[in-house]
């Protein structure tokens, strides 16, 4: 591990893993990356799951002997450990949690599924399914865009892990989803640009290992 405090199991296409990479870079703490060859099916291997994560997902963060999974849990752990980005008051901390749960259930969930099916799915996406997902994306994104119309960040007046979580999939090339996010939701677009100004930010494909792939569909 060398001088690195953490080891992050990840791959370039994972917005959920990027949430953690973004946090670590913003904290300016050294970390090593461990490439997970997701597209070769490694995370479906029972032996890999037994050793790394029974849920078959990244990110996985190793913090010494501690092994954490699920981006929301990892971000919360890092915020508490380093005393940064967790919310300035107890009230803000609960508000951060509220947005983390909304993100995982709706904001990231539907968009990430839509993007995966369009960009990386093995078969051409079913238009009916994609229309359904797009409707769910629009509902969730409308909520966040309206929220950001009166606030520069998701909670409080400075970035928190709520911002890192909700933005995780917003830095990938537009052709991977085919959705012009900034054009349709300008407050989200402006927020994404503000987040790029956080010291340590880098694009997902620069921050994590793995080759960028052209969208399939």
mmCIF file of C-alpha atoms in Angstrom:
data_model
loop_
_atom_site.group_PDB
_atom_site.id
_atom_site.type_symbol
_atom_site.label_atom_id
_atom_site.label_comp_id
_atom_site.label_asym_id
_atom_site.label_seq_id
_atom_site.Cartn_x
_atom_site.Cartn_y
_atom_site.Cartn_z
ATOM 1 C CA UNK A 1 0.000 0.000 0.000
ATOM 2 C CA UNK A 2 3.005 2.293 0.363
ATOM 3 C CA UNK A 3 2.125 5.700 1.771
ATOM 4 C CA UNK A 4 -1.524 5.442 0.796
ATOM 5 C CA UNK A 5 -4.107 5.503 3.525
ATOM 6 C CA UNK A 6 -6.817 3.852 1.422
ATOM 7 C CA UNK A 7 -7.375 1.348 -1.374
ATOM 8 C CA UNK A 8 -10.369 1.982 -3.632
ATOM 9 C CA UNK A 9 -11.685 -0.925 -5.734
ATOM 10 C CA UNK A 10 -13.212 0.694 -8.803
ATOM 11 C CA UNK A 11 -13.331 1.037 -12.597
ATOM 12 C CA UNK A 12 -13.614 4.056 -14.846
ATOM 13 C CA UNK A 13 -17.257 3.678 -15.884
ATOM 14 C CA UNK A 14 -18.613 3.484 -12.326
ATOM 15 C CA UNK A 15 -20.190 6.703 -11.166
ATOM 16 C CA UNK A 16 -20.811 5.170 -7.760
ATOM 17 C CA UNK A 17 -17.091 4.515 -7.395
ATOM 18 C CA UNK A 18 -16.324 8.004 -8.677
ATOM 19 C CA UNK A 19 -18.331 9.488 -5.805
ATOM 20 C CA UNK A 20 -15.722 8.037 -3.463
ATOM 21 C CA UNK A 21 -12.754 8.906 -5.677
ATOM 22 C CA UNK A 22 -14.015 12.510 -5.843
ATOM 23 C CA UNK A 23 -14.314 12.608 -2.039
ATOM 24 C CA UNK A 24 -10.825 11.193 -1.497
ATOM 25 C CA UNK A 25 -9.313 13.654 -3.955
ATOM 26 C CA UNK A 26 -11.185 16.567 -2.345
ATOM 27 C CA UNK A 27 -9.838 15.450 1.041
ATOM 28 C CA UNK A 28 -6.352 15.412 -0.513
ATOM 29 C CA UNK A 29 -5.521 12.051 1.040
ATOM 30 C CA UNK A 30 -3.393 9.471 -0.776
ATOM 31 C CA UNK A 31 -5.177 6.388 -2.061
ATOM 32 C CA UNK A 32 -4.417 3.471 -4.331
ATOM 33 C CA UNK A 33 -6.896 2.172 -6.887
ATOM 34 C CA UNK A 34 -7.587 -1.510 -7.472
ATOM 35 C CA UNK A 35 -9.012 -2.188 -10.934
ATOM 36 C CA UNK A 36 -12.157 -4.307 -10.968
ATOM 37 C CA UNK A 37 -12.725 -5.756 -14.449
ATOM 38 C CA UNK A 38 -16.485 -5.386 -14.259
ATOM 39 C CA UNK A 39 -17.124 -5.901 -17.972
ATOM 40 C CA UNK A 40 -15.348 -9.251 -17.886
ATOM 41 C CA UNK A 41 -17.813 -10.321 -15.195
ATOM 42 C CA UNK A 42 -15.390 -10.537 -12.276
ATOM 43 C CA UNK A 43 -17.951 -9.151 -9.824
ATOM 44 C CA UNK A 44 -20.350 -11.997 -10.627
ATOM 45 C CA UNK A 45 -17.769 -14.612 -9.623
ATOM 46 C CA UNK A 46 -18.757 -16.260 -6.309
ATOM 47 C CA UNK A 47 -15.117 -16.372 -5.186
ATOM 48 C CA UNK A 48 -14.722 -12.638 -5.825
ATOM 49 C CA UNK A 49 -17.909 -11.926 -3.912
ATOM 50 C CA UNK A 50 -16.802 -14.092 -0.996
ATOM 51 C CA UNK A 51 -13.483 -12.260 -0.824
ATOM 52 C CA UNK A 52 -14.527 -8.700 -1.643
ATOM 53 C CA UNK A 53 -18.241 -7.874 -1.498
ATOM 54 C CA UNK A 54 -21.186 -10.229 -1.235
ATOM 55 C CA UNK A 55 -23.310 -7.630 -3.057
ATOM 56 C CA UNK A 56 -21.139 -7.924 -6.158
ATOM 57 C CA UNK A 57 -20.593 -4.187 -6.478
ATOM 58 C CA UNK A 58 -18.023 -1.431 -6.376
ATOM 59 C CA UNK A 59 -16.961 0.821 -4.786
ATOM 60 C CA UNK A 60 -15.123 -1.041 -2.075
ATOM 61 C CA UNK A 61 -12.925 1.009 0.224
ATOM 62 C CA UNK A 62 -10.182 -0.539 2.310
ATOM 63 C CA UNK A 63 -9.265 1.618 5.293
ATOM 64 C CA UNK A 64 -6.588 -0.456 6.985
ATOM 65 C CA UNK A 65 -8.370 -3.597 8.228
ATOM 66 C CA UNK A 66 -11.779 -1.990 7.648
ATOM 67 C CA UNK A 67 -13.552 -2.855 4.396
ATOM 68 C CA UNK A 68 -16.541 -0.741 3.433
ATOM 69 C CA UNK A 69 -19.029 -1.014 0.577
ATOM 70 C CA UNK A 70 -21.939 1.122 -0.673
ATOM 71 C CA UNK A 71 -20.968 4.653 -1.652
ATOM 72 C CA UNK A 72 -23.290 6.329 0.854
ATOM 73 C CA UNK A 73 -21.782 4.402 3.753
ATOM 74 C CA UNK A 74 -18.234 5.056 2.523
ATOM 75 C CA UNK A 75 -18.833 8.789 2.086
ATOM 76 C CA UNK A 76 -20.377 9.006 5.556
ATOM 77 C CA UNK A 77 -17.400 7.166 7.069
ATOM 78 C CA UNK A 78 -14.892 9.458 5.352
ATOM 79 C CA UNK A 79 -16.776 12.614 6.340
ATOM 80 C CA UNK A 80 -16.876 11.529 9.974
ATOM 81 C CA UNK A 81 -13.263 10.366 10.045
ATOM 82 C CA UNK A 82 -11.834 13.514 8.463
ATOM 83 C CA UNK A 83 -14.334 15.998 9.876
ATOM 84 C CA UNK A 84 -15.133 17.455 6.461
ATOM 85 C CA UNK A 85 -18.041 17.524 3.997
ATOM 86 C CA UNK A 86 -20.491 15.915 6.435
ATOM 87 C CA UNK A 87 -22.645 18.913 7.261
ATOM 88 C CA UNK A 88 -21.863 21.705 9.708
ATOM 89 C CA UNK A 89 -24.626 20.951 12.233
ATOM 90 C CA UNK A 90 -26.636 17.929 13.321
ATOM 91 C CA UNK A 91 -29.565 19.273 11.337
ATOM 92 C CA UNK A 92 -27.409 19.524 8.213
ATOM 93 C CA UNK A 93 -26.080 16.006 8.796
ATOM 94 C CA UNK A 94 -29.602 14.602 8.734
ATOM 95 C CA UNK A 95 -30.336 16.670 5.629
ATOM 96 C CA UNK A 96 -27.225 15.200 3.996
ATOM 97 C CA UNK A 97 -28.494 11.704 4.853
ATOM 98 C CA UNK A 98 -31.910 12.541 3.401
ATOM 99 C CA UNK A 99 -30.344 13.517 0.061
ATOM 100 C CA UNK A 100 -28.009 10.499 0.077
ATOM 101 C CA UNK A 101 -31.005 8.197 0.366
ATOM 102 C CA UNK A 102 -32.922 10.075 -2.331
ATOM 103 C CA UNK A 103 -29.875 9.889 -4.590
ATOM 104 C CA UNK A 104 -29.324 6.168 -4.136
ATOM 105 C CA UNK A 105 -33.006 5.338 -4.578
ATOM 106 C CA UNK A 106 -33.945 7.697 -7.379
ATOM 107 C CA UNK A 107 -31.504 10.300 -8.711
ATOM 108 C CA UNK A 108 -28.513 8.069 -9.409
ATOM 109 C CA UNK A 109 -30.426 4.818 -9.640
ATOM 110 C CA UNK A 110 -32.592 5.508 -12.676
ATOM 111 C CA UNK A 111 -30.001 7.548 -14.543
ATOM 112 C CA UNK A 112 -27.236 4.985 -14.009
ATOM 113 C CA UNK A 113 -29.490 2.187 -15.239
ATOM 114 C CA UNK A 114 -30.532 4.170 -18.309
ATOM 115 C CA UNK A 115 -26.917 5.059 -19.132
ATOM 116 C CA UNK A 116 -25.730 1.489 -18.648
ATOM 117 C CA UNK A 117 -28.387 0.066 -20.971
ATOM 118 C CA UNK A 118 -27.626 2.642 -23.677
ATOM 119 C CA UNK A 119 -23.853 2.691 -23.442
ATOM 120 C CA UNK A 120 -22.794 -0.747 -22.233
ATOM 121 C CA UNK A 121 -25.705 -3.177 -22.459
ATOM 122 C CA UNK A 122 -25.100 -6.368 -24.418
ATOM 123 C CA UNK A 123 -28.403 -6.093 -26.261
ATOM 124 C CA UNK A 124 -30.199 -3.115 -27.752
ATOM 125 C CA UNK A 125 -32.341 -1.450 -25.074
ATOM 126 C CA UNK A 126 -36.092 -1.972 -25.093
ATOM 127 C CA UNK A 127 -37.676 1.399 -26.008
ATOM 128 C CA UNK A 128 -40.542 0.830 -23.570
ATOM 129 C CA UNK A 129 -38.142 0.271 -20.697
ATOM 130 C CA UNK A 130 -36.033 3.271 -21.704
ATOM 131 C CA UNK A 131 -39.114 5.496 -21.886
ATOM 132 C CA UNK A 132 -40.118 4.414 -18.397
ATOM 133 C CA UNK A 133 -36.624 5.083 -17.024
ATOM 134 C CA UNK A 134 -36.469 8.470 -18.733
ATOM 135 C CA UNK A 135 -39.729 9.455 -17.069
ATOM 136 C CA UNK A 136 -38.290 8.509 -13.677
ATOM 137 C CA UNK A 137 -35.083 10.418 -14.463
ATOM 138 C CA UNK A 138 -37.080 13.517 -15.364
ATOM 139 C CA UNK A 139 -39.044 13.349 -12.118
ATOM 140 C CA UNK A 140 -35.921 13.073 -9.957
ATOM 141 C CA UNK A 141 -33.882 15.605 -11.912
ATOM 142 C CA UNK A 142 -36.724 18.145 -11.815
ATOM 143 C CA UNK A 143 -36.660 17.932 -8.013
ATOM 144 C CA UNK A 144 -32.910 18.484 -7.792
ATOM 145 C CA UNK A 145 -32.901 21.245 -10.427
ATOM 146 C CA UNK A 146 -35.581 23.141 -8.536
ATOM 147 C CA UNK A 147 -33.691 22.679 -5.268
ATOM 148 C CA UNK A 148 -30.516 24.047 -6.851
ATOM 149 C CA UNK A 149 -32.361 27.073 -8.229
ATOM 150 C CA UNK A 150 -32.134 28.634 -4.748
ATOM 151 C CA UNK A 151 -28.983 26.975 -3.423
ATOM 152 C CA UNK A 152 -25.427 26.650 -4.744
ATOM 153 C CA UNK A 153 -25.003 23.258 -3.083
ATOM 154 C CA UNK A 154 -27.336 20.470 -1.992
ATOM 155 C CA UNK A 155 -27.038 21.173 1.753
ATOM 156 C CA UNK A 156 -25.781 24.375 3.345
ATOM 157 C CA UNK A 157 -23.512 26.895 1.692
ATOM 158 C CA UNK A 158 -20.564 24.636 0.889
ATOM 159 C CA UNK A 159 -20.028 21.196 -0.675
ATOM 160 C CA UNK A 160 -20.933 18.068 1.283
ATOM 161 C CA UNK A 161 -21.031 14.360 0.579
ATOM 162 C CA UNK A 162 -24.574 14.951 -0.671
ATOM 163 C CA UNK A 163 -23.021 16.844 -3.594
ATOM 164 C CA UNK A 164 -20.409 14.151 -4.204
ATOM 165 C CA UNK A 165 -23.129 11.498 -4.169
ATOM 166 C CA UNK A 166 -25.667 13.182 -6.441
ATOM 167 C CA UNK A 167 -23.012 14.307 -8.922
ATOM 168 C CA UNK A 168 -21.327 10.933 -9.347
ATOM 169 C CA UNK A 169 -22.744 10.240 -12.807
ATOM 170 C CA UNK A 170 -22.823 13.854 -14.006
ATOM 171 C CA UNK A 171 -19.225 14.028 -15.227
ATOM 172 C CA UNK A 172 -19.344 11.315 -17.898
ATOM 173 C CA UNK A 173 -19.545 12.136 -21.624
ATOM 174 C CA UNK A 174 -23.027 13.103 -22.781
ATOM 175 C CA UNK A 175 -23.037 10.460 -25.514
ATOM 176 C CA UNK A 176 -23.041 7.703 -22.894
ATOM 177 C CA UNK A 177 -26.564 8.651 -21.836
ATOM 178 C CA UNK A 178 -27.686 10.706 -24.806
ATOM 179 C CA UNK A 179 -29.226 13.221 -22.389
ATOM 180 C CA UNK A 180 -28.265 16.908 -22.482
ATOM 181 C CA UNK A 181 -28.395 17.429 -18.734
ATOM 182 C CA UNK A 182 -27.203 21.037 -18.657
ATOM 183 C CA UNK A 183 -29.556 21.947 -21.486
ATOM 184 C CA UNK A 184 -32.612 20.401 -19.844
ATOM 185 C CA UNK A 185 -31.762 21.202 -16.239
ATOM 186 C CA UNK A 186 -29.648 24.379 -16.202
ATOM 187 C CA UNK A 187 -29.379 24.616 -12.414
ATOM 188 C CA UNK A 188 -27.934 21.105 -12.307
ATOM 189 C CA UNK A 189 -25.570 22.050 -15.122
ATOM 190 C CA UNK A 190 -24.338 25.130 -13.247
ATOM 191 C CA UNK A 191 -23.918 23.093 -10.051
ATOM 192 C CA UNK A 192 -21.820 20.501 -11.878
ATOM 193 C CA UNK A 193 -19.512 23.278 -13.079
ATOM 194 C CA UNK A 194 -19.183 24.576 -9.518
ATOM 195 C CA UNK A 195 -18.203 21.112 -8.332
ATOM 196 C CA UNK A 196 -15.486 20.905 -10.989
ATOM 197 C CA UNK A 197 -13.852 23.861 -9.235
ATOM 198 C CA UNK A 198 -13.332 21.876 -6.021
ATOM 199 C CA UNK A 199 -9.590 21.274 -5.562
ATOM 200 C CA UNK A 200 -8.737 17.712 -6.522
ATOM 201 C CA UNK A 201 -11.578 17.183 -8.996
ATOM 202 C CA UNK A 202 -10.731 15.162 -12.079
ATOM 203 C CA UNK A 203 -12.878 13.408 -14.666
ATOM 204 C CA UNK A 204 -13.856 9.834 -13.812
ATOM 205 C CA UNK A 205 -11.720 8.331 -16.571
ATOM 206 C CA UNK A 206 -8.700 10.216 -15.257
ATOM 207 C CA UNK A 207 -9.390 9.455 -11.600
ATOM 208 C CA UNK A 208 -10.010 5.714 -11.950
ATOM 209 C CA UNK A 209 -8.465 2.835 -13.937
ATOM 210 C CA UNK A 210 -9.941 1.158 -17.001
ATOM 211 C CA UNK A 211 -10.299 2.086 -20.630
ATOM 212 C CA UNK A 212 -13.030 4.411 -21.838
ATOM 213 C CA UNK A 213 -15.454 2.595 -24.152
ATOM 214 C CA UNK A 214 -17.561 3.949 -26.990
ATOM 215 C CA UNK A 215 -21.316 3.716 -26.344
ATOM 216 C CA UNK A 216 -22.901 0.670 -27.954
ATOM 217 C CA UNK A 217 -26.381 1.956 -28.733
#
